[in-house]
Amino acid sequence: MNKSVTIDREGLNQLISVLNGMGFQVVGPTVRDEAIVYEKLESIKDLPEGFTDEQDGGVYRLKKRKDKSLFGYAVGPHSWKKFLHPPERRLWQADGEGGDFEIKPEKLDATKFAFIGVRSCEMHAIAIQDKVFINDKFVDPVYQVRRENAFFVAVNCGQAGGTCFCVSMNTGPKVEAGFDLALTEILDNDRHYFVVEVGSEQGEACMEQVTHKLAQNEEVTLAEKVVKETAGQMGRTLDTTHIKELLYENLEHPRWDDIAERCLSCANCTMVCPTCFCSTVEDVTDITGTHAERWQKWDSCFTMDFTYLHGGEVRASTKSRYRQWLTHKLASWQDQFGSSGCVGCGRCITWCPPAIDFTEEIPKIRDSETQTLKTS
Amino acid sequence: MAGKMEPLMQSPMTPWPYRIQKVIRESHDTFSLNVVPKNSPDSMTFNPGQFNMLYAFGVGEVPISISGPQPGGKGMIHTIRDVGIVTGALHKLKKDQTIGLRGPFGSAWPIEESKGYDIVIMAGGIGLAPLRPALYALLDQRDKFGEIVLLYGVRKPEDLLFTKEFETWRGKYGVQVKMTVDTADREWRGNVGVVNTLVQRANFDPMNTVAMICGPEVMMRFAVSELKRREVPEDQIFITMERNMKCAVGFCGHCQFGPAFICKDGPIFRYDKVKQFFGIREI
Ligand SMILES: Cc1cc2nc3c(=O)[nH]c(=O)nc-3n(C[C@H](O)[C@H](O)[C@H](O)COP(=O)(O)OP(=O)(O)OC[C@H]3O[C@@H](n4cnc5c(N)ncnc54)[C@H](O)[C@@H]3O)c2cc1C
Ligand code: SF4
Ligand code: SF4
Ligand code: FES
């Protein structure tokens, strides 16, 4: 089925129940602690109706809209990686005594998630993490099973956020691939409805249980117009021409010192980033010493111990940590996985307390004539 | 998008139990563990230069290179310097006790590719451990290689490893073995100074030489510049990199060195491929 259909608000509500009935845990945007986060949804009542967000470097504020739109905001501090690549999980347990022990592999938690309201940049971010956890030399079975079980209800953005630059990164705002259903929200005078594009057989099977109509040409045209307008509202831009070479050739650029004076090494940027995947492990034992567990937790290249080697840390300075983070995102990621590690979602700009914004920093490096001073 | 599921293998993050077959004291702070699988279907094949993640029960897991055995020998040998929490816990283990093991991981020394060349092996301290299987492989087909040179530096004479084997390497296989120490004691009759000073005294044909180096980063930096001074081509020099490692399978991100993941792309690198990043401070 490649024809679009339309559903109204009640149709969207039905969709959530249908997905629930199919055994999915339905998660999506909801308001909590003055931010839009991704949590479990029971019905459309849980969606951030009539909210929008004001975003800028170091600034995130929720505001009321004049309408009752359900997706009238950009991305918040959460991303879907918290479901596919959990922030904390036990890898295995071991029991033993007297120099002998047995390892018990962890049972696979194959929760089936249905994600409601996945934006185009986020679809790209998931495709990027796929390369790390499924499509490289080794496979993470938890990520793999959750990823393959997941149902994607994408949303074409109707409004760009103040720190968005997906157009520069070629990752949005229109959802192109990987979705089961893709919605465009339309508020046209008194009518509030969604134009739905069906992207998979499972998506089609789902829609059969939801009250819908075939989309009229005007409705499809209106949906296209919405996305086009969003593309014209990007809060930020980034010139990515030869960005890998630019960064590799400027590893000793004085701008890194300048950034280091502002950066708190707080790791916010890496926690909110939908593509950052780093983790660490922790070993815990019970008091008798006969039971041990190994846990995996999200980690960040900004933390103290990240590069610890016996005798000290490789990247002790904030300058070297920020440089590592940004060159990884924009340069070495290309060598490692064949694409940029940044999808232009703007989270790292919005959630940086001192408002460091690499869409401003990169031009500073680009515009200067300073050449690399290698210390080797 | 929901799709069909392939059958799942054991997570690459879960270790297999191995039995310690033999513990060998190598020096005052260094020991070797020879281990065999307890019940895993793993075959024991590895390539010289690869490493395993060794887990000490309840304590933690660290990357350790495979240092043997000789071709045809049994098990996998790991030569470990006791420097901290996990290596200290491994040091306390005895024959027949259990360790967890994941591996082998990482790249290998270019043995096949070096046929017909002279070989210069340079090791600093514990760096000789991952080079020993390379030596075994070279000596196994001794006639396929030209000169074989081993240049080995340690801090003090008591740190020297595998010295018992040096006589066989010299006598039976004609390896030029040269050693040096940073600080000598009263009995030491050999060279004093850093390992790169030995390069000048070794006999090899630079243009036709493959060099394999493992040691602290500073040592490797000097070794490379000395070899380059002797006109060994950059694409015939192989170095090893060391970084913190939490997974060894490309998931944790800790081991990154420029564009490389040391666990997957390394730890052995052809020098010309990484020289852009090698030696940059805090990279
Ligand atoms: C590819 C590779 C091969 C290695 N091969 C050998 C070998 O054959 N023999 C040997 O003695 N040592 C080897 N090492 C170094 C060895 O891994 C460290 O000495 C060991 O991790 C120190 O752990 P610790 O807990 O005893 O020390 P601590 O100082 O207590 O360290 C705490 C933790 O920091 C991390 N860490 C500290 N130092 C290192 C390090 N140098 N490399 C990686 N992680 C580190 C580990 O997670 C460690 O558990 C190798 C390292 C790498 C990366
Ligand atoms: S680097 Fe920043 S803008 Fe790019 S994907 Fe990560 S959080 Fe979004
Ligand atoms: S760039 Fe900003 S968010 Fe990232 S570590 Fe530095 S201060 Fe924190
Ligand atoms: S050790 Fe985890 S990515 Fe290399």
PDB file of C-alpha atoms in Angstrom, chain A residues 36-298:
ATOM      1  CA  ILE A  36       9.307  16.553  26.970  1.00  0.00           C
ATOM      2  CA  VAL A  37      10.696  13.097  27.619  1.00  0.00           C
ATOM      3  CA  TYR A  38      10.078   9.598  26.247  1.00  0.00           C
ATOM      4  CA  GLU A  39       8.038   7.385  28.574  1.00  0.00           C
ATOM      5  CA  LYS A  40       5.292   4.777  28.501  1.00  0.00           C
ATOM      6  CA  LEU A  41       2.065   5.983  26.836  1.00  0.00           C
ATOM      7  CA  GLU A  42      -1.423   4.738  27.684  1.00  0.00           C
ATOM      8  CA  SER A  43      -3.371   6.983  25.338  1.00  0.00           C
ATOM      9  CA  ILE A  44      -3.059  10.261  23.460  1.00  0.00           C
ATOM     10  CA  LYS A  45      -3.876  11.988  26.759  1.00  0.00           C
ATOM     11  CA  ASP A  46      -0.243  11.332  27.753  1.00  0.00           C
ATOM     12  CA  LEU A  47       1.103  13.246  24.733  1.00  0.00           C
ATOM     13  CA  PRO A  48       2.252  16.881  25.249  1.00  0.00           C
ATOM     14  CA  GLU A  49      -0.958  18.436  23.895  1.00  0.00           C
ATOM     15  CA  GLY A  50      -0.624  22.127  23.130  1.00  0.00           C
ATOM     16  CA  PHE A  51       3.032  22.336  24.143  1.00  0.00           C
ATOM     17  CA  THR A  52       6.041  23.602  22.307  1.00  0.00           C
ATOM     18  CA  ASP A  53       9.632  24.147  23.326  1.00  0.00           C
ATOM     19  CA  GLU A  54      11.930  27.133  23.152  1.00  0.00           C
ATOM     20  CA  GLN A  55      15.496  25.974  22.576  1.00  0.00           C
ATOM     21  CA  ASP A  56      18.815  27.779  22.323  1.00  0.00           C
ATOM     22  CA  GLY A  57      22.367  27.275  23.564  1.00  0.00           C
ATOM     23  CA  GLY A  58      21.937  26.213  27.212  1.00  0.00           C
ATOM     24  CA  VAL A  59      18.206  27.008  27.074  1.00  0.00           C
ATOM     25  CA  TYR A  60      15.179  24.711  27.115  1.00  0.00           C
ATOM     26  CA  ARG A  61      11.749  26.000  28.068  1.00  0.00           C
ATOM     27  CA  LEU A  62       8.283  24.564  27.573  1.00  0.00           C
ATOM     28  CA  LYS A  63       5.580  26.922  26.402  1.00  0.00           C
ATOM     29  CA  LYS A  64       1.876  26.650  25.695  1.00  0.00           C
ATOM     30  CA  ARG A  65       0.783  26.825  22.090  1.00  0.00           C
ATOM     31  CA  LYS A  66      -2.459  28.387  20.957  1.00  0.00           C
ATOM     32  CA  ASP A  67      -3.585  25.108  19.373  1.00  0.00           C
ATOM     33  CA  LYS A  68      -4.041  21.539  20.568  1.00  0.00           C
ATOM     34  CA  SER A  69      -1.289  19.974  18.493  1.00  0.00           C
ATOM     35  CA  LEU A  70       0.243  16.768  19.830  1.00  0.00           C
ATOM     36  CA  PHE A  71       3.667  16.968  18.168  1.00  0.00           C
ATOM     37  CA  GLY A  72       4.292  20.719  18.035  1.00  0.00           C
ATOM     38  CA  TYR A  73       7.806  20.687  19.481  1.00  0.00           C
ATOM     39  CA  ALA A  74      11.285  19.435  18.613  1.00  0.00           C
ATOM     40  CA  VAL A  75      13.391  16.824  20.437  1.00  0.00           C
ATOM     41  CA  GLY A  76      13.962  16.927  24.199  1.00  0.00           C
ATOM     42  CA  PRO A  77      16.663  15.572  26.515  1.00  0.00           C
ATOM     43  CA  HIS A  78      15.753  11.910  25.941  1.00  0.00           C
ATOM     44  CA  SER A  79      16.389   9.816  22.882  1.00  0.00           C
ATOM     45  CA  TRP A  80      15.270   6.331  21.892  1.00  0.00           C
ATOM     46  CA  LYS A  81      18.697   4.935  22.695  1.00  0.00           C
ATOM     47  CA  LYS A  82      17.592   4.557  26.293  1.00  0.00           C
ATOM     48  CA  PHE A  83      15.279   1.751  25.156  1.00  0.00           C
ATOM     49  CA  LEU A  84      17.538   0.058  22.606  1.00  0.00           C
ATOM     50  CA  HIS A  85      20.844   0.528  24.456  1.00  0.00           C
ATOM     51  CA  PRO A  86      19.727   0.729  28.102  1.00  0.00           C
ATOM     52  CA  PRO A  87      21.602   3.152  30.404  1.00  0.00           C
ATOM     53  CA  GLU A  88      22.293   0.339  32.848  1.00  0.00           C
ATOM     54  CA  ARG A  89      22.083  -3.396  32.503  1.00  0.00           C
ATOM     55  CA  ARG A  90      23.486  -6.554  33.996  1.00  0.00           C
ATOM     56  CA  LEU A  91      25.645  -8.486  31.528  1.00  0.00           C
ATOM     57  CA  TRP A  92      26.024 -11.722  33.484  1.00  0.00           C
ATOM     58  CA  GLN A  93      26.391 -13.189  36.956  1.00  0.00           C
ATOM     59  CA  ALA A  94      28.891 -15.619  38.409  1.00  0.00           C
ATOM     60  CA  ASP A  95      28.820 -17.840  41.462  1.00  0.00           C
ATOM     61  CA  GLY A  96      31.730 -19.640  42.972  1.00  0.00           C
ATOM     62  CA  GLU A  97      34.006 -20.503  45.801  1.00  0.00           C
ATOM     63  CA  GLY A  98      37.560 -21.663  46.349  1.00  0.00           C
ATOM     64  CA  GLY A  99      38.997 -20.603  43.023  1.00  0.00           C
ATOM     65  CA  ASP A 100      36.210 -22.139  40.958  1.00  0.00           C
ATOM     66  CA  PHE A 101      33.183 -20.372  39.572  1.00  0.00           C
ATOM     67  CA  GLU A 102      30.433 -20.600  37.000  1.00  0.00           C
ATOM     68  CA  ILE A 103      29.133 -17.872  34.744  1.00  0.00           C
ATOM     69  CA  LYS A 104      25.412 -17.430  34.194  1.00  0.00           C
ATOM     70  CA  PRO A 105      24.639 -15.523  31.014  1.00  0.00           C
ATOM     71  CA  GLU A 106      21.859 -12.969  31.326  1.00  0.00           C
ATOM     72  CA  LYS A 107      18.416 -13.892  30.016  1.00  0.00           C
ATOM     73  CA  LEU A 108      17.639 -11.847  26.943  1.00  0.00           C
ATOM     74  CA  ASP A 109      15.174  -9.040  27.683  1.00  0.00           C
ATOM     75  CA  ALA A 110      13.455  -8.843  24.335  1.00  0.00           C
ATOM     76  CA  THR A 111      10.827  -6.207  25.185  1.00  0.00           C
ATOM     77  CA  LYS A 112       8.883  -5.240  22.065  1.00  0.00           C
ATOM     78  CA  PHE A 113       8.748  -1.459  21.902  1.00  0.00           C
ATOM     79  CA  ALA A 114       6.505   0.682  19.743  1.00  0.00           C
ATOM     80  CA  PHE A 115       8.042   4.135  19.446  1.00  0.00           C
ATOM     81  CA  ILE A 116       5.565   6.945  18.836  1.00  0.00           C
ATOM     82  CA  GLY A 117       6.797  10.225  17.422  1.00  0.00           C
ATOM     83  CA  VAL A 118      10.262   9.324  16.152  1.00  0.00           C
ATOM     84  CA  ARG A 119      11.737  12.246  14.229  1.00  0.00           C
ATOM     85  CA  SER A 120      13.780  11.934  11.065  1.00  0.00           C
ATOM     86  CA  CYS A 121      17.054  12.833  12.797  1.00  0.00           C
ATOM     87  CA  GLU A 122      16.293  10.147  15.347  1.00  0.00           C
ATOM     88  CA  MET A 123      15.647   7.507  12.690  1.00  0.00           C
ATOM     89  CA  HIS A 124      19.104   8.377  11.343  1.00  0.00           C
ATOM     90  CA  ALA A 125      20.620   8.199  14.836  1.00  0.00           C
ATOM     91  CA  ILE A 126      19.236   4.683  15.275  1.00  0.00           C
ATOM     92  CA  ALA A 127      20.628   3.634  11.904  1.00  0.00           C
ATOM     93  CA  ILE A 128      23.993   4.971  13.091  1.00  0.00           C
ATOM     94  CA  GLN A 129      23.887   2.952  16.325  1.00  0.00           C
ATOM     95  CA  ASP A 130      22.923  -0.123  14.283  1.00  0.00           C
ATOM     96  CA  LYS A 131      26.342   0.102  12.682  1.00  0.00           C
ATOM     97  CA  VAL A 132      28.000  -0.027  16.099  1.00  0.00           C
ATOM     98  CA  PHE A 133      25.958  -2.804  17.690  1.00  0.00           C
ATOM     99  CA  ILE A 134      24.709  -4.992  14.829  1.00  0.00           C
ATOM    100  CA  ASN A 135      26.474  -4.343  11.567  1.00  0.00           C
ATOM    101  CA  ASP A 136      30.095  -4.426  12.669  1.00  0.00           C
ATOM    102  CA  LYS A 137      32.332  -7.342  13.602  1.00  0.00           C
ATOM    103  CA  PHE A 138      30.465  -8.181  16.831  1.00  0.00           C
ATOM    104  CA  VAL A 139      26.755  -8.152  17.652  1.00  0.00           C
ATOM    105  CA  ASP A 140      25.141  -6.963  20.884  1.00  0.00           C
ATOM    106  CA  PRO A 141      22.240  -9.424  21.234  1.00  0.00           C
ATOM    107  CA  VAL A 142      20.132  -7.160  23.473  1.00  0.00           C
ATOM    108  CA  TYR A 143      20.354  -4.244  21.077  1.00  0.00           C
ATOM    109  CA  GLN A 144      19.734  -6.548  18.147  1.00  0.00           C
ATOM    110  CA  VAL A 145      16.586  -8.175  19.474  1.00  0.00           C
ATOM    111  CA  ARG A 146      15.070  -4.912  20.698  1.00  0.00           C
ATOM    112  CA  ARG A 147      15.915  -3.184  17.464  1.00  0.00           C
ATOM    113  CA  GLU A 148      14.433  -5.875  15.280  1.00  0.00           C
ATOM    114  CA  ASN A 149      11.299  -6.121  17.405  1.00  0.00           C
ATOM    115  CA  ALA A 150      10.659  -2.387  17.482  1.00  0.00           C
ATOM    116  CA  PHE A 151       7.742  -0.711  15.714  1.00  0.00           C
ATOM    117  CA  PHE A 152       8.342   2.818  14.469  1.00  0.00           C
ATOM    118  CA  VAL A 153       5.647   5.461  14.267  1.00  0.00           C
ATOM    119  CA  ALA A 154       7.650   8.345  12.885  1.00  0.00           C
ATOM    120  CA  VAL A 155       6.552  11.975  12.793  1.00  0.00           C
ATOM    121  CA  ASN A 156       7.565  14.520  10.189  1.00  0.00           C
ATOM    122  CA  CYS A 157       8.521  17.659  12.066  1.00  0.00           C
ATOM    123  CA  GLY A 158       5.982  20.461  11.817  1.00  0.00           C
ATOM    124  CA  GLN A 159       8.268  22.929  13.483  1.00  0.00           C
ATOM    125  CA  ALA A 160      12.061  23.082  13.821  1.00  0.00           C
ATOM    126  CA  GLY A 161      13.689  23.678  17.171  1.00  0.00           C
ATOM    127  CA  GLY A 162      15.984  26.582  17.901  1.00  0.00           C
ATOM    128  CA  THR A 163      19.086  24.379  17.837  1.00  0.00           C
ATOM    129  CA  CYS A 164      18.106  22.027  15.000  1.00  0.00           C
ATOM    130  CA  PHE A 165      20.306  21.631  11.921  1.00  0.00           C
ATOM    131  CA  CYS A 166      19.174  18.361  10.334  1.00  0.00           C
ATOM    132  CA  VAL A 167      19.039  20.046   6.911  1.00  0.00           C
ATOM    133  CA  SER A 168      22.823  20.642   7.101  1.00  0.00           C
ATOM    134  CA  MET A 169      23.413  17.031   8.116  1.00  0.00           C
ATOM    135  CA  ASN A 170      21.042  15.599   5.467  1.00  0.00           C
ATOM    136  CA  THR A 171      19.003  13.827   8.113  1.00  0.00           C
ATOM    137  CA  GLY A 172      15.640  15.557   7.977  1.00  0.00           C
ATOM    138  CA  PRO A 173      13.145  16.941   8.546  1.00  0.00           C
ATOM    139  CA  LYS A 174      11.239  14.464   6.341  1.00  0.00           C
ATOM    140  CA  VAL A 175      11.352  10.833   7.420  1.00  0.00           C
ATOM    141  CA  GLU A 176      12.564   8.807   4.463  1.00  0.00           C
ATOM    142  CA  ALA A 177      13.094   5.203   5.536  1.00  0.00           C
ATOM    143  CA  GLY A 178      12.936   2.598   8.248  1.00  0.00           C
ATOM    144  CA  PHE A 179       9.480   3.449   9.586  1.00  0.00           C
ATOM    145  CA  ASP A 180       6.351   1.343   9.897  1.00  0.00           C
ATOM    146  CA  LEU A 181       4.105   4.404   9.843  1.00  0.00           C
ATOM    147  CA  ALA A 182       5.010   8.051   9.302  1.00  0.00           C
ATOM    148  CA  LEU A 183       2.645  10.814  10.413  1.00  0.00           C
ATOM    149  CA  THR A 184       2.398  14.421   9.438  1.00  0.00           C
ATOM    150  CA  GLU A 185       0.293  16.418  11.843  1.00  0.00           C
ATOM    151  CA  ILE A 186      -2.081  18.924  10.203  1.00  0.00           C
ATOM    152  CA  LEU A 187      -3.943  21.717  11.964  1.00  0.00           C
ATOM    153  CA  ASP A 188      -6.065  23.295   9.285  1.00  0.00           C
ATOM    154  CA  ASN A 189      -8.613  25.755  10.614  1.00  0.00           C
ATOM    155  CA  ASP A 190     -10.867  23.575  12.778  1.00  0.00           C
ATOM    156  CA  ARG A 191      -9.578  20.259  11.509  1.00  0.00           C
ATOM    157  CA  HIS A 192      -6.866  18.350  13.363  1.00  0.00           C
ATOM    158  CA  TYR A 193      -5.687  15.189  11.571  1.00  0.00           C
ATOM    159  CA  PHE A 194      -2.667  13.178  10.507  1.00  0.00           C
ATOM    160  CA  VAL A 195      -1.580  12.181   7.039  1.00  0.00           C
ATOM    161  CA  VAL A 196      -0.160   8.672   7.427  1.00  0.00           C
ATOM    162  CA  GLU A 197       2.371   7.080   5.140  1.00  0.00           C
ATOM    163  CA  VAL A 198       2.617   3.307   5.506  1.00  0.00           C
ATOM    164  CA  GLY A 199       6.145   1.915   5.354  1.00  0.00           C
ATOM    165  CA  SER A 200       5.821  -1.782   6.127  1.00  0.00           C
ATOM    166  CA  GLU A 201       3.465  -4.743   6.090  1.00  0.00           C
ATOM    167  CA  GLN A 202       3.181  -4.648   9.837  1.00  0.00           C
ATOM    168  CA  GLY A 203       2.298  -0.961   9.586  1.00  0.00           C
ATOM    169  CA  GLU A 204      -0.377  -1.784   7.066  1.00  0.00           C
ATOM    170  CA  ALA A 205      -1.807  -4.591   9.231  1.00  0.00           C
ATOM    171  CA  CYS A 206      -1.989  -2.162  12.087  1.00  0.00           C
ATOM    172  CA  MET A 207      -3.797   0.496  10.057  1.00  0.00           C
ATOM    173  CA  GLU A 208      -6.465  -2.014   9.101  1.00  0.00           C
ATOM    174  CA  GLN A 209      -7.598  -1.918  12.730  1.00  0.00           C
ATOM    175  CA  VAL A 210      -7.641   1.876  12.887  1.00  0.00           C
ATOM    176  CA  THR A 211     -10.426   4.069  11.498  1.00  0.00           C
ATOM    177  CA  HIS A 212      -8.909   5.878   8.517  1.00  0.00           C
ATOM    178  CA  LYS A 213      -9.752   7.457   5.187  1.00  0.00           C
ATOM    179  CA  LEU A 214      -7.845   7.587   1.938  1.00  0.00           C
ATOM    180  CA  ALA A 215      -5.938  10.845   1.863  1.00  0.00           C
ATOM    181  CA  GLN A 216      -7.157  13.527  -0.568  1.00  0.00           C
ATOM    182  CA  ASN A 217      -4.632  15.180  -2.872  1.00  0.00           C
ATOM    183  CA  GLU A 218      -4.993  18.497  -1.016  1.00  0.00           C
ATOM    184  CA  GLU A 219      -4.245  16.770   2.261  1.00  0.00           C
ATOM    185  CA  VAL A 220      -1.076  15.182   0.916  1.00  0.00           C
ATOM    186  CA  THR A 221       0.011  18.505  -0.573  1.00  0.00           C
ATOM    187  CA  LEU A 222      -0.624  20.221   2.725  1.00  0.00           C
ATOM    188  CA  ALA A 223       1.496  17.600   4.534  1.00  0.00           C
ATOM    189  CA  GLU A 224       4.356  18.171   2.103  1.00  0.00           C
ATOM    190  CA  LYS A 225       4.088  21.892   2.643  1.00  0.00           C
ATOM    191  CA  VAL A 226       4.365  21.462   6.403  1.00  0.00           C
ATOM    192  CA  VAL A 227       7.699  19.612   6.119  1.00  0.00           C
ATOM    193  CA  LYS A 228       9.013  22.044   3.549  1.00  0.00           C
ATOM    194  CA  GLU A 229       8.285  24.962   5.858  1.00  0.00           C
ATOM    195  CA  THR A 230      10.055  23.189   8.710  1.00  0.00           C
ATOM    196  CA  ALA A 231      13.138  22.739   6.519  1.00  0.00           C
ATOM    197  CA  GLY A 232      13.204  26.501   6.109  1.00  0.00           C
ATOM    198  CA  GLN A 233      13.153  27.192   9.861  1.00  0.00           C
ATOM    199  CA  MET A 234      16.365  25.522  11.008  1.00  0.00           C
ATOM    200  CA  GLY A 235      17.728  27.204  14.139  1.00  0.00           C
ATOM    201  CA  ARG A 236      21.332  26.391  13.210  1.00  0.00           C
ATOM    202  CA  THR A 237      23.404  25.513  10.146  1.00  0.00           C
ATOM    203  CA  LEU A 238      26.724  23.757   9.719  1.00  0.00           C
ATOM    204  CA  ASP A 239      28.977  23.741   6.684  1.00  0.00           C
ATOM    205  CA  THR A 240      30.275  20.158   6.534  1.00  0.00           C
ATOM    206  CA  THR A 241      32.538  20.536   3.499  1.00  0.00           C
ATOM    207  CA  HIS A 242      35.731  18.507   4.097  1.00  0.00           C
ATOM    208  CA  ILE A 243      34.954  18.608   7.785  1.00  0.00           C
ATOM    209  CA  LYS A 244      36.959  15.456   8.480  1.00  0.00           C
ATOM    210  CA  GLU A 245      40.114  16.886   6.938  1.00  0.00           C
ATOM    211  CA  LEU A 246      39.466  20.220   8.621  1.00  0.00           C
ATOM    212  CA  LEU A 247      39.415  18.618  12.070  1.00  0.00           C
ATOM    213  CA  TYR A 248      42.245  16.133  11.471  1.00  0.00           C
ATOM    214  CA  GLU A 249      44.448  18.976  10.279  1.00  0.00           C
ATOM    215  CA  ASN A 250      43.615  21.164  13.245  1.00  0.00           C
ATOM    216  CA  LEU A 251      44.117  18.872  16.221  1.00  0.00           C
ATOM    217  CA  GLU A 252      46.364  21.492  17.814  1.00  0.00           C
ATOM    218  CA  HIS A 253      44.242  24.510  16.900  1.00  0.00           C
ATOM    219  CA  PRO A 254      44.147  27.197  19.630  1.00  0.00           C
ATOM    220  CA  ARG A 255      40.338  27.178  19.487  1.00  0.00           C
ATOM    221  CA  TRP A 256      40.343  23.931  21.500  1.00  0.00           C
ATOM    222  CA  ASP A 257      41.971  25.795  24.401  1.00  0.00           C
ATOM    223  CA  ASP A 258      39.376  28.506  24.116  1.00  0.00           C
ATOM    224  CA  ILE A 259      36.536  25.954  24.296  1.00  0.00           C
ATOM    225  CA  ALA A 260      38.264  24.170  27.184  1.00  0.00           C
ATOM    226  CA  GLU A 261      38.029  27.338  29.247  1.00  0.00           C
ATOM    227  CA  ARG A 262      34.246  27.171  28.995  1.00  0.00           C
ATOM    228  CA  CYS A 263      33.597  23.415  28.985  1.00  0.00           C
ATOM    229  CA  LEU A 264      32.796  21.933  32.409  1.00  0.00           C
ATOM    230  CA  SER A 265      33.523  18.357  31.313  1.00  0.00           C
ATOM    231  CA  CYS A 266      30.037  17.591  32.652  1.00  0.00           C
ATOM    232  CA  ALA A 267      29.272  14.992  29.952  1.00  0.00           C
ATOM    233  CA  ASN A 268      25.732  16.334  29.340  1.00  0.00           C
ATOM    234  CA  CYS A 269      26.400  16.543  25.609  1.00  0.00           C
ATOM    235  CA  THR A 270      27.240  12.852  25.381  1.00  0.00           C
ATOM    236  CA  MET A 271      24.340  11.712  27.552  1.00  0.00           C
ATOM    237  CA  VAL A 272      21.728  13.542  25.469  1.00  0.00           C
ATOM    238  CA  CYS A 273      23.295  12.691  22.117  1.00  0.00           C
ATOM    239  CA  PRO A 274      21.273  10.017  20.302  1.00  0.00           C
ATOM    240  CA  THR A 275      24.343   8.481  18.643  1.00  0.00           C
ATOM    241  CA  CYS A 276      26.870   8.481  21.524  1.00  0.00           C
ATOM    242  CA  PHE A 277      27.242   4.830  22.509  1.00  0.00           C
ATOM    243  CA  CYS A 278      30.154   4.607  24.958  1.00  0.00           C
ATOM    244  CA  SER A 279      29.784   2.465  28.043  1.00  0.00           C
ATOM    245  CA  THR A 280      31.786   1.143  30.956  1.00  0.00           C
ATOM    246  CA  VAL A 281      31.486  -1.966  33.092  1.00  0.00           C
ATOM    247  CA  GLU A 282      31.297  -2.357  36.839  1.00  0.00           C
ATOM    248  CA  ASP A 283      31.950  -5.473  38.834  1.00  0.00           C
ATOM    249  CA  VAL A 284      29.987  -5.997  42.008  1.00  0.00           C
ATOM    250  CA  THR A 285      30.233  -8.783  44.538  1.00  0.00           C
ATOM    251  CA  ASP A 286      28.047  -9.678  47.491  1.00  0.00           C
ATOM    252  CA  ILE A 287      29.353  -9.551  51.023  1.00  0.00           C
ATOM    253  CA  THR A 288      30.328 -13.247  51.137  1.00  0.00           C
ATOM    254  CA  GLY A 289      32.338 -12.913  47.939  1.00  0.00           C
ATOM    255  CA  THR A 290      30.643 -15.941  46.368  1.00  0.00           C
ATOM    256  CA  HIS A 291      28.369 -14.036  44.006  1.00  0.00           C
ATOM    257  CA  ALA A 292      29.608 -11.584  41.390  1.00  0.00           C
ATOM    258  CA  GLU A 293      27.852  -9.530  38.728  1.00  0.00           C
ATOM    259  CA  ARG A 294      29.047  -7.449  35.828  1.00  0.00           C
ATOM    260  CA  TRP A 295      27.026  -4.392  34.849  1.00  0.00           C
ATOM    261  CA  GLN A 296      27.257  -2.213  31.784  1.00  0.00           C
ATOM    262  CA  LYS A 297      26.530   1.510  32.161  1.00  0.00           C
ATOM    263  CA  TRP A 298      26.556   4.461  29.814  1.00  0.00           C
TER     264      TRP A 298
END
